[in-house]
PDB file of C-alpha atoms and ligand atoms in Angstrom:
ATOM      1  CA  MET A 181     -30.132 -47.245 -28.984  1.00 90.00           C
ATOM      2  CA  GLY A 182     -27.474 -48.351 -31.409  1.00 88.00           C
ATOM      3  CA  ARG A 183     -26.286 -51.282 -33.426  1.00 87.00           C
ATOM      4  CA  ASN A 184     -24.359 -54.233 -31.981  1.00 88.00           C
ATOM      5  CA  GLY A 185     -20.961 -53.038 -30.869  1.00 88.00           C
ATOM      6  CA  ALA A 186     -21.895 -49.334 -30.832  1.00 90.00           C
ATOM      7  CA  GLY A 187     -20.883 -49.094 -27.167  1.00 92.00           C
ATOM      8  CA  LYS A 188     -24.210 -49.207 -25.284  1.00 94.00           C
ATOM      9  CA  THR A 189     -23.157 -51.806 -22.724  1.00 95.00           C
ATOM     10  CA  THR A 190     -19.854 -50.003 -22.284  1.00 95.00           C
ATOM     11  CA  LEU A 191     -21.656 -46.737 -21.536  1.00 95.00           C
ATOM     12  CA  LEU A 192     -23.893 -48.387 -18.924  1.00 97.00           C
ATOM     13  CA  LYS A 193     -20.917 -50.152 -17.348  1.00 96.00           C
ATOM     14  CA  MET A 194     -19.164 -46.807 -16.987  1.00 96.00           C
ATOM     15  CA  ILE A 195     -22.271 -45.227 -15.463  1.00 96.00           C
ATOM     16  CA  SER A 196     -22.627 -48.099 -12.996  1.00 94.00           C
ATOM     17  CA  GLY A 197     -18.930 -48.138 -12.129  1.00 93.00           C
ATOM     18  CA  ALA A 198     -18.413 -51.657 -13.504  1.00 92.00           C
ATOM     19  CA  SER A 199     -15.882 -50.201 -15.980  1.00 94.00           C
ATOM     20  CA  ALA A 200     -13.653 -47.153 -15.701  1.00 96.00           C
ATOM     21  CA  PRO A 201     -13.544 -44.693 -18.633  1.00 96.00           C
ATOM     22  CA  ASP A 202     -10.243 -44.334 -20.526  1.00 95.00           C
ATOM     23  CA  SER A 203     -10.722 -40.593 -20.329  1.00 95.00           C
ATOM     24  CA  GLY A 204     -13.271 -38.231 -18.870  1.00 95.00           C
ATOM     25  CA  THR A 205     -15.201 -38.755 -15.673  1.00 96.00           C
ATOM     26  CA  VAL A 206     -18.533 -40.114 -14.564  1.00 95.00           C
ATOM     27  CA  GLN A 207     -20.293 -38.012 -12.004  1.00 95.00           C
ATOM     28  CA  LEU A 208     -23.414 -39.183 -10.245  1.00 94.00           C
ATOM     29  CA  GLY A 209     -25.707 -37.134  -8.045  1.00 93.00           C
ATOM     30  CA  ALA A 210     -25.019 -37.311  -4.317  1.00 93.00           C
ATOM     31  CA  SER A 211     -28.437 -38.631  -3.321  1.00 95.00           C
ATOM     32  CA  LEU A 212     -28.499 -41.279  -5.987  1.00 95.00           C
ATOM     33  CA  THR A 213     -29.015 -44.958  -5.232  1.00 95.00           C
ATOM     34  CA  MET A 214     -28.474 -47.227  -8.183  1.00 96.00           C
ATOM     35  CA  GLY A 215     -29.805 -50.548  -9.343  1.00 94.00           C
ATOM     36  CA  TYR A 216     -27.874 -52.125 -12.225  1.00 94.00           C
ATOM     37  CA  PHE A 217     -29.264 -54.970 -14.250  1.00 95.00           C
ATOM     38  CA  ALA A 218     -27.278 -56.778 -16.917  1.00 92.00           C
ATOM     39  CA  GLN A 219     -27.016 -60.387 -17.996  1.00 86.00           C
ATOM     40  CA  GLN A 220     -23.883 -60.755 -15.867  1.00 84.00           C
ATOM     41  CA  SER A 221     -25.831 -59.585 -12.802  1.00 83.00           C
ATOM     42  CA  LEU A 222     -27.563 -62.968 -12.865  1.00 91.00           C
ATOM     43  CA  ASP A 223     -24.256 -64.418 -11.634  1.00 90.00           C
ATOM     44  CA  VAL A 224     -24.689 -62.771  -8.240  1.00 91.00           C
ATOM     45  CA  LEU A 225     -27.610 -65.102  -7.514  1.00 96.00           C
ATOM     46  CA  ASN A 226     -26.449 -68.011  -5.366  1.00 97.00           C
ATOM     47  CA  PRO A 227     -27.056 -71.218  -7.373  1.00 97.00           C
ATOM     48  CA  ASP A 228     -27.252 -73.321  -4.190  1.00 97.00           C
ATOM     49  CA  LEU A 229     -30.184 -71.396  -2.732  1.00 98.00           C
ATOM     50  CA  THR A 230     -33.842 -71.697  -3.590  1.00 98.00           C
ATOM     51  CA  ILE A 231     -35.726 -68.613  -4.792  1.00 98.00           C
ATOM     52  CA  LEU A 232     -37.249 -68.099  -1.359  1.00 97.00           C
ATOM     53  CA  GLU A 233     -33.913 -68.626   0.425  1.00 97.00           C
ATOM     54  CA  GLN A 234     -32.266 -66.077  -1.849  1.00 98.00           C
ATOM     55  CA  LEU A 235     -34.980 -63.516  -1.071  1.00 97.00           C
ATOM     56  CA  GLN A 236     -34.719 -64.267   2.660  1.00 97.00           C
ATOM     57  CA  GLN A 237     -30.982 -63.700   2.472  1.00 97.00           C
ATOM     58  CA  ASP A 238     -31.479 -60.428   0.591  1.00 96.00           C
ATOM     59  CA  PHE A 239     -34.259 -59.108   2.822  1.00 96.00           C
ATOM     60  CA  PRO A 240     -33.719 -60.626   6.265  1.00 96.00           C
ATOM     61  CA  GLN A 241     -36.037 -58.082   7.908  1.00 96.00           C
ATOM     62  CA  ASP A 242     -39.042 -59.150   5.869  1.00 96.00           C
ATOM     63  CA  GLY A 243     -41.487 -61.903   6.667  1.00 95.00           C
ATOM     64  CA  ILE A 244     -41.953 -64.974   4.540  1.00 95.00           C
ATOM     65  CA  GLY A 245     -45.442 -63.788   3.544  1.00 95.00           C
ATOM     66  CA  SER A 246     -44.118 -60.557   2.004  1.00 96.00           C
ATOM     67  CA  LEU A 247     -41.361 -62.412   0.215  1.00 97.00           C
ATOM     68  CA  ARG A 248     -43.803 -64.959  -1.168  1.00 96.00           C
ATOM     69  CA  SER A 249     -45.975 -62.103  -2.460  1.00 95.00           C
ATOM     70  CA  LEU A 250     -42.925 -60.516  -4.043  1.00 95.00           C
ATOM     71  CA  ALA A 251     -42.116 -63.814  -5.755  1.00 96.00           C
ATOM     72  CA  GLY A 252     -45.785 -64.145  -6.757  1.00 95.00           C
ATOM     73  CA  ALA A 253     -45.795 -60.688  -8.317  1.00 92.00           C
ATOM     74  CA  PHE A 254     -42.916 -61.873 -10.483  1.00 93.00           C
ATOM     75  CA  GLN A 255     -44.830 -64.997 -11.468  1.00 93.00           C
ATOM     76  CA  PHE A 256     -43.270 -67.535  -9.120  1.00 95.00           C
ATOM     77  CA  SER A 257     -46.290 -69.175  -7.597  1.00 90.00           C
ATOM     78  CA  GLY A 258     -46.704 -71.951  -5.035  1.00 89.00           C
ATOM     79  CA  ASP A 259     -43.866 -74.462  -5.081  1.00 94.00           C
ATOM     80  CA  ASP A 260     -41.883 -72.477  -7.657  1.00 96.00           C
ATOM     81  CA  VAL A 261     -40.202 -70.586  -4.815  1.00 97.00           C
ATOM     82  CA  ASP A 262     -38.598 -73.827  -3.624  1.00 97.00           C
ATOM     83  CA  LYS A 263     -36.749 -74.343  -6.900  1.00 97.00           C
ATOM     84  CA  LYS A 264     -32.977 -74.128  -6.709  1.00 98.00           C
ATOM     85  CA  ILE A 265     -31.513 -71.185  -8.560  1.00 97.00           C
ATOM     86  CA  ARG A 266     -29.099 -73.465 -10.446  1.00 97.00           C
ATOM     87  CA  SER A 267     -32.073 -75.138 -12.110  1.00 97.00           C
ATOM     88  CA  LEU A 268     -33.778 -71.915 -13.240  1.00 96.00           C
ATOM     89  CA  SER A 269     -34.030 -70.909 -16.888  1.00 94.00           C
ATOM     90  CA  GLY A 270     -32.517 -67.663 -18.116  1.00 92.00           C
ATOM     91  CA  GLY A 271     -35.913 -65.985 -18.047  1.00 92.00           C
ATOM     92  CA  GLU A 272     -36.646 -67.196 -14.521  1.00 95.00           C
ATOM     93  CA  LYS A 273     -33.289 -65.906 -13.302  1.00 95.00           C
ATOM     94  CA  SER A 274     -33.958 -62.533 -14.930  1.00 94.00           C
ATOM     95  CA  ARG A 275     -37.347 -62.417 -13.216  1.00 94.00           C
ATOM     96  CA  LEU A 276     -35.780 -63.138  -9.852  1.00 96.00           C
ATOM     97  CA  ALA A 277     -33.100 -60.495 -10.410  1.00 95.00           C
ATOM     98  CA  MET A 278     -35.815 -57.949 -11.286  1.00 93.00           C
ATOM     99  CA  ALA A 279     -37.857 -58.885  -8.229  1.00 94.00           C
ATOM    100  CA  ARG A 280     -34.832 -58.276  -5.981  1.00 95.00           C
ATOM    101  CA  MET A 281     -34.110 -54.961  -7.653  1.00 93.00           C
ATOM    102  CA  LEU A 282     -37.657 -53.612  -7.552  1.00 93.00           C
ATOM    103  CA  TYR A 283     -38.625 -54.692  -4.019  1.00 93.00           C
ATOM    104  CA  ASN A 284     -37.096 -51.641  -2.375  1.00 90.00           C
ATOM    105  CA  PRO A 285     -36.379 -49.760  -5.554  1.00 92.00           C
ATOM    106  CA  PRO A 286     -33.378 -47.460  -5.758  1.00 95.00           C
ATOM    107  CA  ASN A 287     -33.966 -44.042  -7.336  1.00 97.00           C
ATOM    108  CA  PHE A 288     -31.865 -44.724 -10.431  1.00 97.00           C
ATOM    109  CA  LEU A 289     -32.127 -47.848 -12.567  1.00 97.00           C
ATOM    110  CA  VAL A 290     -29.549 -48.825 -15.165  1.00 97.00           C
ATOM    111  CA  LEU A 291     -30.842 -51.701 -17.288  1.00 97.00           C
ATOM    112  CA  ASP A 292     -28.946 -53.430 -20.083  1.00 96.00           C
ATOM    113  CA  GLU A 293     -31.343 -55.380 -22.318  1.00 95.00           C
ATOM    114  CA  PRO A 294     -33.616 -56.339 -19.434  1.00 94.00           C
ATOM    115  CA  THR A 295     -36.162 -58.208 -21.553  1.00 93.00           C
ATOM    116  CA  ASN A 296     -33.747 -60.783 -22.984  1.00 89.00           C
ATOM    117  CA  HIS A 297     -35.100 -64.254 -22.173  1.00 87.00           C
ATOM    118  CA  LEU A 298     -38.443 -62.884 -20.928  1.00 90.00           C
ATOM    119  CA  ASP A 299     -41.691 -64.197 -22.323  1.00 89.00           C
ATOM    120  CA  LEU A 300     -44.394 -61.778 -23.418  1.00 90.00           C
ATOM    121  CA  ALA A 301     -46.389 -61.958 -20.172  1.00 89.00           C
ATOM    122  CA  THR A 302     -43.336 -61.253 -18.032  1.00 89.00           C
ATOM    123  CA  LYS A 303     -42.228 -58.477 -20.328  1.00 92.00           C
ATOM    124  CA  GLU A 304     -45.598 -56.781 -20.040  1.00 93.00           C
ATOM    125  CA  MET A 305     -45.582 -57.201 -16.262  1.00 91.00           C
ATOM    126  CA  LEU A 306     -42.135 -55.619 -16.131  1.00 93.00           C
ATOM    127  CA  ILE A 307     -43.174 -52.716 -18.358  1.00 94.00           C
ATOM    128  CA  GLY A 308     -46.143 -52.137 -16.032  1.00 92.00           C
ATOM    129  CA  ALA A 309     -43.926 -52.185 -12.934  1.00 91.00           C
ATOM    130  CA  LEU A 310     -41.418 -49.812 -14.513  1.00 94.00           C
ATOM    131  CA  LYS A 311     -44.159 -47.422 -15.653  1.00 94.00           C
ATOM    132  CA  ASP A 312     -44.979 -46.949 -11.966  1.00 91.00           C
ATOM    133  CA  PHE A 313     -41.338 -46.416 -11.071  1.00 93.00           C
ATOM    134  CA  GLU A 314     -40.849 -42.820  -9.963  1.00 92.00           C
ATOM    135  CA  GLY A 315     -37.082 -42.573 -10.238  1.00 95.00           C
ATOM    136  CA  THR A 316     -34.802 -42.099 -13.215  1.00 95.00           C
ATOM    137  CA  MET A 317     -34.037 -44.913 -15.571  1.00 97.00           C
ATOM    138  CA  ILE A 318     -31.564 -45.413 -18.385  1.00 97.00           C
ATOM    139  CA  PHE A 319     -31.854 -48.570 -20.416  1.00 97.00           C
ATOM    140  CA  VAL A 320     -30.615 -50.297 -23.520  1.00 96.00           C
ATOM    141  CA  SER A 321     -33.223 -52.267 -25.383  1.00 95.00           C
ATOM    142  CA  HIS A 322     -33.801 -53.705 -28.828  1.00 92.00           C
ATOM    143  CA  ASP A 323     -37.358 -54.561 -27.886  1.00 92.00           C
ATOM    144  CA  ARG A 324     -40.047 -52.532 -29.599  1.00 91.00           C
ATOM    145  CA  THR A 325     -42.707 -53.073 -26.927  1.00 91.00           C
ATOM    146  CA  PHE A 326     -40.316 -52.047 -24.187  1.00 93.00           C
ATOM    147  CA  LEU A 327     -39.088 -48.996 -26.089  1.00 94.00           C
ATOM    148  CA  ARG A 328     -42.583 -47.860 -27.040  1.00 93.00           C
ATOM    149  CA  GLY A 329     -43.832 -48.404 -23.496  1.00 93.00           C
ATOM    150  CA  LEU A 330     -41.031 -46.713 -21.592  1.00 95.00           C
ATOM    151  CA  GLY A 331     -38.684 -44.740 -23.837  1.00 93.00           C
ATOM    152  CA  SER A 332     -39.267 -41.056 -23.133  1.00 94.00           C
ATOM    153  CA  ARG A 333     -35.990 -39.785 -24.607  1.00 95.00           C
ATOM    154  CA  VAL A 334     -33.592 -41.434 -26.997  1.00 94.00           C
ATOM    155  CA  LEU A 335     -29.810 -41.429 -26.998  1.00 94.00           C
ATOM    156  CA  GLU A 336     -28.423 -43.030 -30.107  1.00 91.00           C
ATOM    157  CA  LEU A 337     -24.844 -44.263 -30.281  1.00 91.00           C
ATOM    158  CA  GLY A 338     -23.091 -44.884 -33.570  1.00 86.00           C
ATOM    159  CA  GLY A 339     -25.909 -43.499 -35.739  1.00 76.00           C
ATOM    160  CA  GLU A 340     -27.424 -45.420 -38.608  1.00 72.00           C
ATOM    161  CA  SER A 341     -23.994 -46.272 -39.997  1.00 75.00           C
ATOM    162  CA  GLY A 342     -22.973 -47.657 -36.632  1.00 74.00           C
ATOM    163  CA  LYS A 343     -19.801 -45.566 -36.923  1.00 80.00           C
ATOM    164  CA  ASP A 344     -20.797 -41.980 -36.014  1.00 84.00           C
ATOM    165  CA  ARG A 345     -18.574 -40.865 -33.189  1.00 85.00           C
ATOM    166  CA  THR A 346     -21.011 -38.289 -31.879  1.00 89.00           C
ATOM    167  CA  PRO A 347     -24.021 -39.585 -29.986  1.00 91.00           C
ATOM    168  CA  ARG A 348     -27.383 -38.178 -31.046  1.00 89.00           C
ATOM    169  CA  VAL A 349     -30.092 -37.160 -28.636  1.00 92.00           C
ATOM    170  CA  TYR A 350     -33.786 -37.119 -29.485  1.00 92.00           C
ATOM    171  CA  PRO A 351     -35.511 -35.180 -26.739  1.00 92.00           C
ATOM    172  CA  GLY A 352     -38.857 -36.921 -27.251  1.00 94.00           C
ATOM    173  CA  PRO A 353     -40.212 -40.424 -26.782  1.00 94.00           C
ATOM    174  CA  TYR A 354     -39.132 -43.425 -28.845  1.00 93.00           C
ATOM    175  CA  THR A 355     -42.312 -43.261 -30.949  1.00 91.00           C
ATOM    176  CA  GLU A 356     -41.378 -39.727 -32.100  1.00 92.00           C
ATOM    177  CA  TYR A 357     -37.840 -40.836 -32.832  1.00 90.00           C
ATOM    178  CA  VAL A 358     -39.266 -43.507 -35.145  1.00 89.00           C
ATOM    179  CA  GLN A 359     -41.405 -40.890 -36.892  1.00 89.00           C
ATOM    180  CA  ALA A 360     -38.401 -38.575 -37.329  1.00 87.00           C
ATOM    181  CA  LEU A 361     -36.291 -41.425 -38.657  1.00 82.00           C
ATOM    182  CA  GLY A 362     -39.080 -42.629 -40.937  1.00 82.00           C
ATOM    183  CA  HIS A 363     -38.596 -46.231 -39.832  1.00 79.00           C
ATOM    184  CA  GLU A 364     -37.926 -48.365 -36.798  1.00 79.00           C
ATOM    185  CA  ALA A 365     -34.352 -48.112 -35.483  1.00 75.00           C
ATOM    186  CA  PRO A 366     -31.927 -50.762 -36.772  1.00 70.00           C
ATOM    187  CA  GLY A 367     -32.029 -54.117 -35.007  1.00 73.00           C
ATOM    188  CA  ILE A 368     -35.376 -53.610 -33.263  1.00 78.00           C
ATOM    189  CA  TYR A 369     -37.709 -56.550 -32.845  1.00 73.00           C
ATOM    190  CA  SER A 370     -41.191 -56.795 -31.468  1.00 68.00           C
TER     191      SER A 370
HETATM  192  N1  LIG B  75     -13.048 -53.834 -22.103  1.00 90.78           N
HETATM  193  C1  LIG B  75     -13.007 -53.626 -23.410  1.00 90.78           C
HETATM  194  N2  LIG B  75     -11.872 -53.307 -24.025  1.00 90.78           N
HETATM  195  C2  LIG B  75     -11.812 -53.082 -25.354  1.00 90.78           C
HETATM  196  N3  LIG B  75     -12.892 -53.145 -26.161  1.00 90.78           N
HETATM  197  C3  LIG B  75     -14.052 -53.443 -25.610  1.00 90.78           C
HETATM  198  C4  LIG B  75     -14.201 -53.708 -24.214  1.00 90.78           C
HETATM  199  N4  LIG B  75     -15.498 -53.975 -23.952  1.00 90.78           N
HETATM  200  C5  LIG B  75     -16.141 -53.891 -25.136  1.00 90.78           C
HETATM  201  N5  LIG B  75     -15.272 -53.570 -26.121  1.00 90.78           N
HETATM  202  C6  LIG B  75     -15.612 -53.350 -27.542  1.00 90.78           C
HETATM  203  O1  LIG B  75     -16.319 -52.139 -27.604  1.00 90.78           O
HETATM  204  C7  LIG B  75     -17.356 -52.214 -28.576  1.00 90.78           C
HETATM  205  C8  LIG B  75     -18.707 -51.892 -27.904  1.00 90.78           C
HETATM  206  O2  LIG B  75     -19.087 -52.996 -27.084  1.00 90.78           O
HETATM  207  P1  LIG B  75     -20.451 -52.969 -26.280  1.00 90.78           P
HETATM  208  O3  LIG B  75     -20.521 -54.260 -25.562  1.00 90.78           O
HETATM  209  O4  LIG B  75     -20.513 -51.718 -25.481  1.00 90.78           O
HETATM  210  O5  LIG B  75     -21.516 -52.905 -27.466  1.00 90.78           O
HETATM  211  P2  LIG B  75     -23.101 -52.845 -27.432  1.00 90.78           P
HETATM  212  O6  LIG B  75     -23.514 -51.551 -28.084  1.00 90.78           O
HETATM  213  O7  LIG B  75     -23.591 -53.109 -26.056  1.00 90.78           O
HETATM  214  O8  LIG B  75     -23.509 -54.040 -28.402  1.00 90.78           O
HETATM  215  P3  LIG B  75     -24.706 -55.136 -28.325  1.00 90.78           P
HETATM  216  O9  LIG B  75     -25.901 -54.518 -28.981  1.00 90.78           O
HETATM  217  O10 LIG B  75     -24.162 -56.269 -29.141  1.00 90.78           O
HETATM  218  O11 LIG B  75     -24.913 -55.508 -26.888  1.00 90.78           O
HETATM  219  C9  LIG B  75     -17.276 -53.602 -29.175  1.00 90.78           C
HETATM  220  O12 LIG B  75     -16.590 -53.530 -30.380  1.00 90.78           O
HETATM  221  C10 LIG B  75     -16.533 -54.392 -28.107  1.00 90.78           C
HETATM  222  O13 LIG B  75     -15.829 -55.464 -28.686  1.00 90.78           O
HETATM  223 MG1  LIG B  76     -24.619 -54.678 -25.146  1.00 90.78          MG
END
């Protein structure tokens, strides 16, 4: 959690290795496999491929039937899978990126505002899929439904002023954090 500019994206980039810390070190467990989702990860999709072609390129061992079901589970039905990635909306691209990440899920997910651009139905589908996820997950979200559904511990950067240098940890779920605070965290929408 934290206001705009508090450093949430920066923290996740350091965890994922996308940015190096100015000081200190990042140490990840040896058996960890990571999936990182951020808006910029949509750029790794190849705009010239269709949805199905992208999935076939990502998972060459898997049959077309399995890949169609994967696409279907992420709400690309029928002819949708033949759409070129360059023509997809932001929400559709996010859905495809999530489908790729959750097909053979890693054991550690790092998600930076994963519900941006998603409509309510997709958001709820994603929350459901992530509830079943058995690994560890760290995410940044300003979305109340997402936080209430999945936030089991809260790390707050910047505090209410946005300027506190020391991060605060609430060991309980987001709903308890809201109770302790007496109101919803700053910048949260439903
Ligand atoms: N590479 C960089 N070098 C210097 N400053 C940076 C760099 N990247 C980000 N910043 C600054 O660090 C601060 C934190 O940025 P960050 O993107 O981590 O915020 P955030 O908490 O994710 O905000 P938001 O809620 O808007 O996504 C901002 O003031 C930003 O301008
Ligand atoms: Mg950010």
